[in-house]
Structures are given as structure tokens and as C-alpha cells.
Coordinates of C-alpha atoms and ligand atoms in Angstrom, one line a residue:
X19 CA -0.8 8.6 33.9
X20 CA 0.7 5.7 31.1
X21 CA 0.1 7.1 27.9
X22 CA -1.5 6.1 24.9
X23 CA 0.2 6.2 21.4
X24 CA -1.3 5.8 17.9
X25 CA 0.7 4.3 15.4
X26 CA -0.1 4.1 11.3
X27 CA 1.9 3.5 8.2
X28 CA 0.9 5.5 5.0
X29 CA 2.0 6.0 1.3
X30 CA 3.6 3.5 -0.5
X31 CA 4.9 0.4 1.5
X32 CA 8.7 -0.2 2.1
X33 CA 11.3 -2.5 3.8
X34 CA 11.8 -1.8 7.5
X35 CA 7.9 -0.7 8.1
X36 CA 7.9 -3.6 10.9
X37 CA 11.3 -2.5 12.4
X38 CA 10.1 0.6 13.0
X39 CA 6.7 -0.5 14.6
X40 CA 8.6 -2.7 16.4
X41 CA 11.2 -0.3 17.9
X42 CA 9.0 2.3 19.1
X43 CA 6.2 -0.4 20.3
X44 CA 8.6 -2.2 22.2
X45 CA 10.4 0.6 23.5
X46 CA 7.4 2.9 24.8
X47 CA 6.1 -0.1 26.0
X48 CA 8.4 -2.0 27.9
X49 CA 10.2 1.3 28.5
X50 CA 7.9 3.8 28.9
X51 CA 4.7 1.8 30.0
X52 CA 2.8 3.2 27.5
X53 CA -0.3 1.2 25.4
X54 CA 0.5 1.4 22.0
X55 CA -2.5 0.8 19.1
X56 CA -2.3 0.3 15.8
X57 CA -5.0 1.8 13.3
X58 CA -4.9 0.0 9.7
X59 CA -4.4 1.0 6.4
X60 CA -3.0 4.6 6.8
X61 CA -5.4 7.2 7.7
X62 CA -8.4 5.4 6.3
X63 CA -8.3 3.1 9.1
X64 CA -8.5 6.1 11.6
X65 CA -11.4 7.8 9.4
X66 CA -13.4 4.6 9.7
X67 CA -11.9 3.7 13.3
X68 CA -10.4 0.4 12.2
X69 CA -7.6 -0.8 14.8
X70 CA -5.4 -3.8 17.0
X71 CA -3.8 -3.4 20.4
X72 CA 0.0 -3.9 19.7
X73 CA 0.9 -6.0 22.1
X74 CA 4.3 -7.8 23.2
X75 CA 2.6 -10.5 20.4
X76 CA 1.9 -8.4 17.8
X77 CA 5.7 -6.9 17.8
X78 CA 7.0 -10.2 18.6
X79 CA 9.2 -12.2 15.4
X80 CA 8.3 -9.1 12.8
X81 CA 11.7 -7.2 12.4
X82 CA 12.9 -9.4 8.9
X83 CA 9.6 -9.0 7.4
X84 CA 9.2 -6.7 4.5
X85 CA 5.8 -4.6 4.2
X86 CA 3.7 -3.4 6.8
X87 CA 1.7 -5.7 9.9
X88 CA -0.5 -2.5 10.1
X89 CA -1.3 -2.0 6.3
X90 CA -0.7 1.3 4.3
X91 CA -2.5 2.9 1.6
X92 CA -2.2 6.9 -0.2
X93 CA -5.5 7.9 1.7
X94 CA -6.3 11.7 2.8
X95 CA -7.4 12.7 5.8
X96 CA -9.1 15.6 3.7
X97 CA -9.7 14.0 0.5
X98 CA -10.8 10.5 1.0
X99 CA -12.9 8.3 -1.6
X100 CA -15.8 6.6 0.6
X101 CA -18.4 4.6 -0.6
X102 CA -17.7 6.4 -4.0
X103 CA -17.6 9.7 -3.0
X104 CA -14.3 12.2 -1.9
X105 CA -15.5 13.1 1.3
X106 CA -13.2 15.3 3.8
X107 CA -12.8 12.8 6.6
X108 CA -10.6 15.1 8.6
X109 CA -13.2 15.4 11.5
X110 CA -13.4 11.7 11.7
X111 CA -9.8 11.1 11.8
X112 CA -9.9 13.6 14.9
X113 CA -13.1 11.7 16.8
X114 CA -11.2 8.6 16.4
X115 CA -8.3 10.2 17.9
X116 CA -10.1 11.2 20.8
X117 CA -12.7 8.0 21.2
X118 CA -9.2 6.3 22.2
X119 CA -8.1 9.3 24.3
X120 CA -4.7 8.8 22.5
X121 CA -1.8 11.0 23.9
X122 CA -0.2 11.5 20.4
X123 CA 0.1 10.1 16.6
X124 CA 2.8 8.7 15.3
X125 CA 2.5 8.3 11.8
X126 CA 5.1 6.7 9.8
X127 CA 5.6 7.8 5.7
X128 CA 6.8 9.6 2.9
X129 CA 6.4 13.1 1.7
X130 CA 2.8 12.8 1.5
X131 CA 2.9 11.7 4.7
X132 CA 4.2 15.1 6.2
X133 CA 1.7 17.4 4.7
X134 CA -1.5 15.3 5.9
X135 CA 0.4 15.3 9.5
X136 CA 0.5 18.8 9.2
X137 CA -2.9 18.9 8.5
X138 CA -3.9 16.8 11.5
X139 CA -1.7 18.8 13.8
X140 CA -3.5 22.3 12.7
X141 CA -6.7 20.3 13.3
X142 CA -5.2 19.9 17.3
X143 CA -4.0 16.7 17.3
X144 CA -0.4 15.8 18.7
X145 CA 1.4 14.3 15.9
X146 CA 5.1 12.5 15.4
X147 CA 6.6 11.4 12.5
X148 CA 9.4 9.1 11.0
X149 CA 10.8 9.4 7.7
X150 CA 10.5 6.2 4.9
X151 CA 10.8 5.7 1.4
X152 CA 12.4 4.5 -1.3
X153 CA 13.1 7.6 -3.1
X154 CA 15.2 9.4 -0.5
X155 CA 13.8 12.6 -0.8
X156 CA 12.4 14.1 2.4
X157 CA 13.6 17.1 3.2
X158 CA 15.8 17.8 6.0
X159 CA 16.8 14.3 6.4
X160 CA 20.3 12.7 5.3
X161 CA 18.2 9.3 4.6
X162 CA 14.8 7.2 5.3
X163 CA 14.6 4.0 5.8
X164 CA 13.8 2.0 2.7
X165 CA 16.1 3.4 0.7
X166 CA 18.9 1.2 1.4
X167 CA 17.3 -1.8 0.6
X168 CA 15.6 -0.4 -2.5
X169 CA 19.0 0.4 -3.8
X170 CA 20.9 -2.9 -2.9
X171 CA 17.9 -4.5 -5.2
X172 CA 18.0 -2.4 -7.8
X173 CA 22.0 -2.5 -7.8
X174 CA 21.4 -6.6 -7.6
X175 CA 19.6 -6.4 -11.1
X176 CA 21.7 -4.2 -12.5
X177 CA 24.9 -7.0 -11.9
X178 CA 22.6 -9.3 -13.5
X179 CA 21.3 -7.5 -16.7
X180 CA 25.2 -6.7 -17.5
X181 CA 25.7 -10.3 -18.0
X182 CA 23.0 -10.7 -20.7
X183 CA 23.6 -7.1 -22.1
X184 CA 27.3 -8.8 -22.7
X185 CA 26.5 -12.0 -23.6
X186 CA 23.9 -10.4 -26.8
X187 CA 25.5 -7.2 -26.9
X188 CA 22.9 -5.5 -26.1
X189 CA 21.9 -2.3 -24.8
X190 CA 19.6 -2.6 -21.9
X191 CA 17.1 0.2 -20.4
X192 CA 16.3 -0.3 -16.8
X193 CA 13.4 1.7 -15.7
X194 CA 13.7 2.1 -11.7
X195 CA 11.5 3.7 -9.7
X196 CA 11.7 7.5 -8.4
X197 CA 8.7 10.3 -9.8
X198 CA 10.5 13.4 -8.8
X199 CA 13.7 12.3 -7.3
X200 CA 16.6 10.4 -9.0
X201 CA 18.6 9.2 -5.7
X202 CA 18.1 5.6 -6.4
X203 CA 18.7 5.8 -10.4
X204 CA 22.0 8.0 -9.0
X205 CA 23.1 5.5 -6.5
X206 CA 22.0 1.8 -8.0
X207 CA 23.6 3.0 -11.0
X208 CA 26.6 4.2 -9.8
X209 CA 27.2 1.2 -7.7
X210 CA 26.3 -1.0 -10.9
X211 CA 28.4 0.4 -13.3
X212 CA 25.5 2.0 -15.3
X213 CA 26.9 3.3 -18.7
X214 CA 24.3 6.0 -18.8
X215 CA 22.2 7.4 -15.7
X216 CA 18.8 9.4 -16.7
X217 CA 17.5 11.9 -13.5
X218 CA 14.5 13.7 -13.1
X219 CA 16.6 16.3 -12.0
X220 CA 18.6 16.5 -15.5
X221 CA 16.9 17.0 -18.8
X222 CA 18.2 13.9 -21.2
X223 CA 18.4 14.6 -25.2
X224 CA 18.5 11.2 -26.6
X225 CA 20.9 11.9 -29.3
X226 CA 23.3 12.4 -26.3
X227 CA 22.6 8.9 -25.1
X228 CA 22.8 7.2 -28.5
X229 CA 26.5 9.0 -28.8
X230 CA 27.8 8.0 -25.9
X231 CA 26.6 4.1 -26.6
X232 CA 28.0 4.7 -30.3
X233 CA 31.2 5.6 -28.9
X234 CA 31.0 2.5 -26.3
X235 CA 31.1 0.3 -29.4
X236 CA 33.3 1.9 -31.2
X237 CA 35.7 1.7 -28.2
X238 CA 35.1 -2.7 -28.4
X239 CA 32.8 -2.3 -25.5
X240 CA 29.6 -3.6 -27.6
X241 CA 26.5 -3.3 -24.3
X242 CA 25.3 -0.5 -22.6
X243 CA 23.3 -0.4 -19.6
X244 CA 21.1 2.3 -19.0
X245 CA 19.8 3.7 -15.9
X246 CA 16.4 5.7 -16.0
X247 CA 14.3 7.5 -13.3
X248 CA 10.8 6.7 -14.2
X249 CA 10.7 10.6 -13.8
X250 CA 12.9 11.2 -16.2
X251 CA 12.3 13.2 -18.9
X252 CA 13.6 14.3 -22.4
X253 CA 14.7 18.7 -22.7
X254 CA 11.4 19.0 -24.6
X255 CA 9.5 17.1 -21.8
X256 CA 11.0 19.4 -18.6
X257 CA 10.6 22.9 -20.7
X258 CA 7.0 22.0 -21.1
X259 CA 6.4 20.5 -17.5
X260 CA 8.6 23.6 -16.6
X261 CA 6.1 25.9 -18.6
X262 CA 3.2 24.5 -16.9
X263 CA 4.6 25.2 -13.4
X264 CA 5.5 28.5 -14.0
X265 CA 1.9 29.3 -15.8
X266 CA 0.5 27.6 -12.4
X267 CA 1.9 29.9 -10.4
X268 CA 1.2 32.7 -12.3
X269 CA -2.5 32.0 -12.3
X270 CA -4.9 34.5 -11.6
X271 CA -7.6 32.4 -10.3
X272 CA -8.3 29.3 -8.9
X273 CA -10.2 28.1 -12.1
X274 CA -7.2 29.1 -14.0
X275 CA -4.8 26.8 -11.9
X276 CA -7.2 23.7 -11.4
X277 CA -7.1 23.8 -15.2
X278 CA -3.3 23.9 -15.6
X279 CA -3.0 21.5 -12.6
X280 CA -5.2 19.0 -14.4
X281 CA -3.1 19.5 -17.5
X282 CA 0.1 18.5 -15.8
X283 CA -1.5 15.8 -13.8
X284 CA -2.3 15.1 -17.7
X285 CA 1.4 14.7 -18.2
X286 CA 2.3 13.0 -15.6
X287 CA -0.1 10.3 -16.3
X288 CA 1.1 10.0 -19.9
X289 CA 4.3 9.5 -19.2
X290 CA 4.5 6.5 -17.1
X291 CA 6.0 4.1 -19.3
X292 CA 7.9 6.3 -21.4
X293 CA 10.7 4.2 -20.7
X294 CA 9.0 2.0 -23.5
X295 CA 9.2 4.8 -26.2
X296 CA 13.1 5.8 -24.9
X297 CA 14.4 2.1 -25.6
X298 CA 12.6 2.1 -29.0
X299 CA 14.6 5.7 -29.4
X300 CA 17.5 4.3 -28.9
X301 CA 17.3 1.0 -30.8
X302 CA 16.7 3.3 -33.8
X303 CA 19.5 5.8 -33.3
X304 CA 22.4 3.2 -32.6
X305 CA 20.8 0.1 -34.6
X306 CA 21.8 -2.0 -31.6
X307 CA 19.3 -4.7 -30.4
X308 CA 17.6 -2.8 -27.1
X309 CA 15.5 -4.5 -24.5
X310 CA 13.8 -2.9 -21.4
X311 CA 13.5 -4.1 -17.6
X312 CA 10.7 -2.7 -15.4
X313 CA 12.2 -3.4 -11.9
X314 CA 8.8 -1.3 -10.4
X315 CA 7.5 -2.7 -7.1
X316 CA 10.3 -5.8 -6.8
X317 CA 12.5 -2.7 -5.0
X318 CA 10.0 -1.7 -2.4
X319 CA 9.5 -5.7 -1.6
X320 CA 11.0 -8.3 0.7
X321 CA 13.0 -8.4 4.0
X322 CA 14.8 -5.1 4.4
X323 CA 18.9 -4.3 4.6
X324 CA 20.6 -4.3 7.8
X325 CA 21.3 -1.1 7.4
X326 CA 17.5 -0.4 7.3
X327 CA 16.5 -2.7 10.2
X328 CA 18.9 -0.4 12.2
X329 CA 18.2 2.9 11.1
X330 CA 14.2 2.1 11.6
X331 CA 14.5 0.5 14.7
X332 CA 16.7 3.4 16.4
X333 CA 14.0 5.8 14.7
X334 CA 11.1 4.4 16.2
X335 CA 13.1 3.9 20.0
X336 CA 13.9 7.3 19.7
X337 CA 10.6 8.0 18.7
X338 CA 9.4 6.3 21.6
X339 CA 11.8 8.7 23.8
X340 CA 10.5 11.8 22.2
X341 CA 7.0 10.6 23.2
X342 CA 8.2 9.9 26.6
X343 CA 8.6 13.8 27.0
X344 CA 5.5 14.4 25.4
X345 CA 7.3 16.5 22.0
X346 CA 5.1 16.8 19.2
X347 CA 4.9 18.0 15.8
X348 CA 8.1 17.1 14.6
X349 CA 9.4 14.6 12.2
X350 CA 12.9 12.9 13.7
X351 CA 15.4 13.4 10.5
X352 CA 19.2 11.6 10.6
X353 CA 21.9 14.6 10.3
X354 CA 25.1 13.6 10.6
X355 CA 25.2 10.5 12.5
X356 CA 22.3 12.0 14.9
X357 CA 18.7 11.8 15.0
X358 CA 17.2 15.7 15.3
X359 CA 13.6 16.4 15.7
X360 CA 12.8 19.0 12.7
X361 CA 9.6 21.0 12.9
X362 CA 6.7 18.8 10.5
X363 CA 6.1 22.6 8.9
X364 CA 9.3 22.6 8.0
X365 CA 9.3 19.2 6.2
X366 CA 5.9 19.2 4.7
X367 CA 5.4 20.3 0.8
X368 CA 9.1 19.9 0.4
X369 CA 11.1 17.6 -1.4
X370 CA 15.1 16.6 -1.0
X371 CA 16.1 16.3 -5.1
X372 CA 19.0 15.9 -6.4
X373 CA 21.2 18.9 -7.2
X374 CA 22.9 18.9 -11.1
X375 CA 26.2 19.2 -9.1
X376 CA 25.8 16.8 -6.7
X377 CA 29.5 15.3 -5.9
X378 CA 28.0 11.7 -6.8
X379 CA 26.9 13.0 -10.3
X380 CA 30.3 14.4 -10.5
X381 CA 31.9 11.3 -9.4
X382 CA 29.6 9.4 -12.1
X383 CA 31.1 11.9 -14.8
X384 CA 34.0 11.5 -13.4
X385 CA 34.3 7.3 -14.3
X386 CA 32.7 8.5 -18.0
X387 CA 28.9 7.4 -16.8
X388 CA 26.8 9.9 -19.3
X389 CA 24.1 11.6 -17.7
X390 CA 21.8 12.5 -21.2
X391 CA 23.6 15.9 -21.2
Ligands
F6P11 O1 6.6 5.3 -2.4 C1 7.4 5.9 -3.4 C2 7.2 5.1 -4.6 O2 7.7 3.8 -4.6 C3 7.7 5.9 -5.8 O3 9.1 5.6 -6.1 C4 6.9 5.4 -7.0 O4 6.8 6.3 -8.0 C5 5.5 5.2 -6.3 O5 5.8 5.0 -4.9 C6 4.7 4.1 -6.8 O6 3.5 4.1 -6.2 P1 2.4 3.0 -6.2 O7 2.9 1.8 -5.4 O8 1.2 3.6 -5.5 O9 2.1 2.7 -7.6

């Protein structure tokens, strides 16, 4: 009998969402015979049972388009805010599920993703899963699809801000995005000549920065462009976050670690826009005229690379493929130049960051880019 496939798209959006709806609705379609429906706005639409047919339409004339036809949003199968109140909606999700007698899942996000399809598959349900966002950092894949095009925009403004960092000789703080992982700040700012490059990954003392601009000027070279993570964070900032984890883990009881949880949520919270308070830093410590540029949510906007269109259109026909031989509970990852099905336990609660000795940090050291060390 033809069978039915679920498709959703959750976490933050990204560019090649639609090529990857696309590939794996057209392919288990037209290939595979299969009916194909979409449910809306990540899991919430299948807690609340809100979904479209996707038919030969519906997939028809969206490959260019950035965002998502289906909708996406950061929603919990377990932890879900309805009408006011968190409710677990994991039972729903899984009545939903079977109201539409759907074969499998396929649902298509970021790390979050993972754990709440690991979730859905200990609750019984057959789920698939493809790899996106802009921050690189799923484990066990080389790449997912938004990333290119995240860093061809963020690379894009950093060609631009050099001309008005010359042109006032200034020194000019780019904030771009990345919590955890610093692939894009790594790779935007190695392809855009960034004069400094600030990771999550490796502790920054501003004092280093501000000598390495000093010496810039000194040298004739009178701008800087600097590269930051909106992870990023000063020694000071890491050895208490670092404190926190390891007092976390420590904890005796549960009360003790919702506490210290809450405290580094806490943090976390405090620090968005610290980028704000780092350009101030450094106006002061090299008494050179600093501005700031928030590229935020322009990099996860807009039609997506080529490269992207490619790499999430084969995901979702091999997707389609995998469904075809009724495989579930995997997550299809690019190793090498091949796409391997990787167990979702495997994936899920673990993140791909960038190691201190990565060969592209050493090739940034190696052209003189400072890293805040
Ligand atoms: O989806 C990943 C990401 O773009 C991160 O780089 C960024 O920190 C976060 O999403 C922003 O999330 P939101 O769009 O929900 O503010």
C-alpha cells in the first residue's frame, strides 16, 4: 500500500527550507507514489493538528524562495505554551500522527530539532530527519543546509563595512550570529579578511584585541574589522559560564540544578548584546572611532545559495529513498561527499563546535587574523 509521509520544519528558519520540501515531496511522490502532508509551524501544528496536502501545486515554483511554505517555530512536543499554560503535548503530537495513519515523520531542523525527534521516536513514532541551520553545528554531519548561504551574506557585508571602516578609519565590530558555535564568525571572517575573529569556542581578553588593532595602525593600516560570535565571550565570562556547568553537573539534587540552570539561562540572557559593551571596550582602549553592525536575522533571509538548493534538494530525494525502504530514526548527515543515515540518538544533545586547533583557525593565524588570544 502507497504510503503516507509527514513533513514539518522546526527551529529557527533558513534558506533552502523549500528545496528540501520540494525534493523529498516531489521525489516520494512522483517516485515513490506516496501522499505527502505538510503540518504547519513545527510541532505545534501537529499538537493542534493544523495541516495542507502537498501536492504537485504546492511544491510547484518554490525552490528560490527563502523561508519556509510550511512555517516553523521553537515549539516542544513536551513543553509547549497553550492558551497560556506549558502543557506536555507529546500525546497529541502522537494522535495526530496516527488520525492521518502517517507511515513516518520527517522533520526538518536544527539541534533542537534532533532531541524532540528523539523524543517522538521513544513515544513510537517513525521519525526521519534532515540536517539545517545556519550555525553548522550538528553533530555527525560535514554541513547543513543554510549555512552556505548564511555565510556568503555575512561575508557580503563584511566586503562592504571594509570600505567605510577605510574610508573613516575606523574599527568596525560585526556581531553575526552563532550561540554556541563560531563556524560562521570562522568562515565569513576568514573569507572577508576579518582583522580579528571572536569564537564561542575561544575565550577573548580585550586587551588582546585592542593590541592587535594598535599594532594595525601603527603598521599604516588605520581600520580594523572585527568579527564576533554573538556567543562569544570575554576569559572572565567562559570561567564563570564554565563554573556554572561544572557546579550543574555536580549537583546533588534536582532543586540544586534547576537553580544553577536558571542562573546560567540568567547569563545567557544578559549577554545578548554584549557586542554593544565590547565596541565601547575597544573605542576606549585604542581611542579609535568604533561603530557596531548587527547583521542578526538578514543571514538566515532570502533566496538560498546554489550550493544550498543542491545540497537540500539531494537531502530530501534521498530522504524520499530512505522512506521508500521504510528506515527510520535516523537523521541523513553529508560525510565525505556521501549522504549516511546516522542513528537520531546519536545526533541528539550533541553539538559540532569548533575545535581551538581547527586547521581554519590555524590558517586565520596563519594570515595574522587575531583570535582575542
Ligand atoms: O537557528 C539558529 C539561529 O539562527 C542562531 O544562530 C541564533 O542564535 C538563533 O537562531 C536566533 O534565534 P531566533 O530567530 O529565535 O531569535
Amino acid at each position: 500500500m502507497a504510503q503516507h509521509i509527514g513533513i514539518l520544519t522546526s527551529g529557527g528558519d533558513c534558506p533552502g527550507l523549500n528545496a528540501a520540501i520540494r525534493g523529498l515531496g516531489k521525489a516520494a511522490r512522483e517516485r515513490y507514489g506516496m501522499r505527502v502532508t505538510g503540518f504547519l509551524n513545527g510541532f505545534r501544528g501537529l499538537a493542534q493538528d493544523q495541516s495542507i496536502e502537498l501536492d504537485g501545486a504546492m511544491l510547484s515554483g518554490i525552490l528560490t524562495d527563502g523561508g519556509t511554505i510550511l512555517g516553523t517555530s521553537r515549539d516542544k512536543p513536551h513543553r509547549m505554551s497553550i492558551g497560556g499554560r506549558m502543557l506536555d503535548m507529546t500525546d497529541a503530537v502522537c494522535a495526530t500522527y496516527h488520525r492521518h495513519h502517517l507511515d513516518a515523520l520527517v522533520c526538518i531542523g536544527g539541534g533542537g530539532t534532533q532531541k524532540n525527534a528523539l523524543r517522538l521516536i521513544k513515544a513510537g513514532l517513525n521519525v526521519v530527519t534532515l540536517p539545517k541551520t545556519i550555525d553548522n553545528d550538528i553533530a555527525h554531519t560535514d554541513r547543513s543546509f543554510g549555512y552556505d548561504t548564511a555565510r556568503q551574506i555575512a561575508t557580503e557585508a563584511l566586503d562592504r563595512l571594509h570600505s567605510t571602516a577605510t574610508s573613516h578609519e575606523r574599527v568596525i565590530v560585526v556581531e553575526v550570529m552563532g550561540h554556541r558555535a563560531g563556524w560562521l564568525a570562522l568562515e565569513a571572517g576568514i573569507a572577508g579578511g576579518a582583522d580579528v575573529i571572536l569564537l564561542p569556542e575561544i575565550p577573548y581578553s580585550p586587551e588582546k584585541i585592542a593590541s592587535a588593532i594598535r599594532a594595525r595602525t601603527r603598521s599604516g593600516k588605520r581600520f580594523s574589522i572585527v568579527v564576533v560570535a554573538e556567543g562569544a565571550m570575554s576569559v572572565e565570562e567562559a570561567a564563570k559560564v564554565d563554573s556554572l556547568v561544572r557546579a550543574r553537573d555536580k549537583a546533588d539534587s534536582k532543586k540544586q540544578r534547576a537553580e544553577i540552570s536558571e542562573k546560567l539561562n540568567q547569563f545567557h540572557a544578559e549577554h545578548v548584546g554584549h557586542t554593544i559593551r565590547l565596541s565601547q571596550t575597544l573605542e576606549k582602549l585604542t581611542g579609535q572611532e568604533t561603530r557596531l553592525t548587527i547583521l542578526g536575522h538578514l543571514q538566515r533571509g532570502g533566496t538560498p545559495s546554489a550550493a544550498d538548493r543542491v545540497f537540500a534538494t539531494w537531502l530530501g530525494t534521498e530522504c524520499a529513498r530512505l522512506l521508500a525502504s521504510r528506515q527510520y530514526g535516523v537523521m541523513l548527515a553529508l560525510q565525505g561527499n556521501q549522504l549516511k543515515s546516522v542513528s537520531i540518538d546519536e545526533i541528539a544533545g550533541h553539538k559540532k563546535l569548533v575545535p581551538a586547533e581547527h586547521p581554519l583557525v590555524r590558517c586565520g593565524r596563519l594570515v595574522g587574523t587575531c583570535f582575542g588570544d
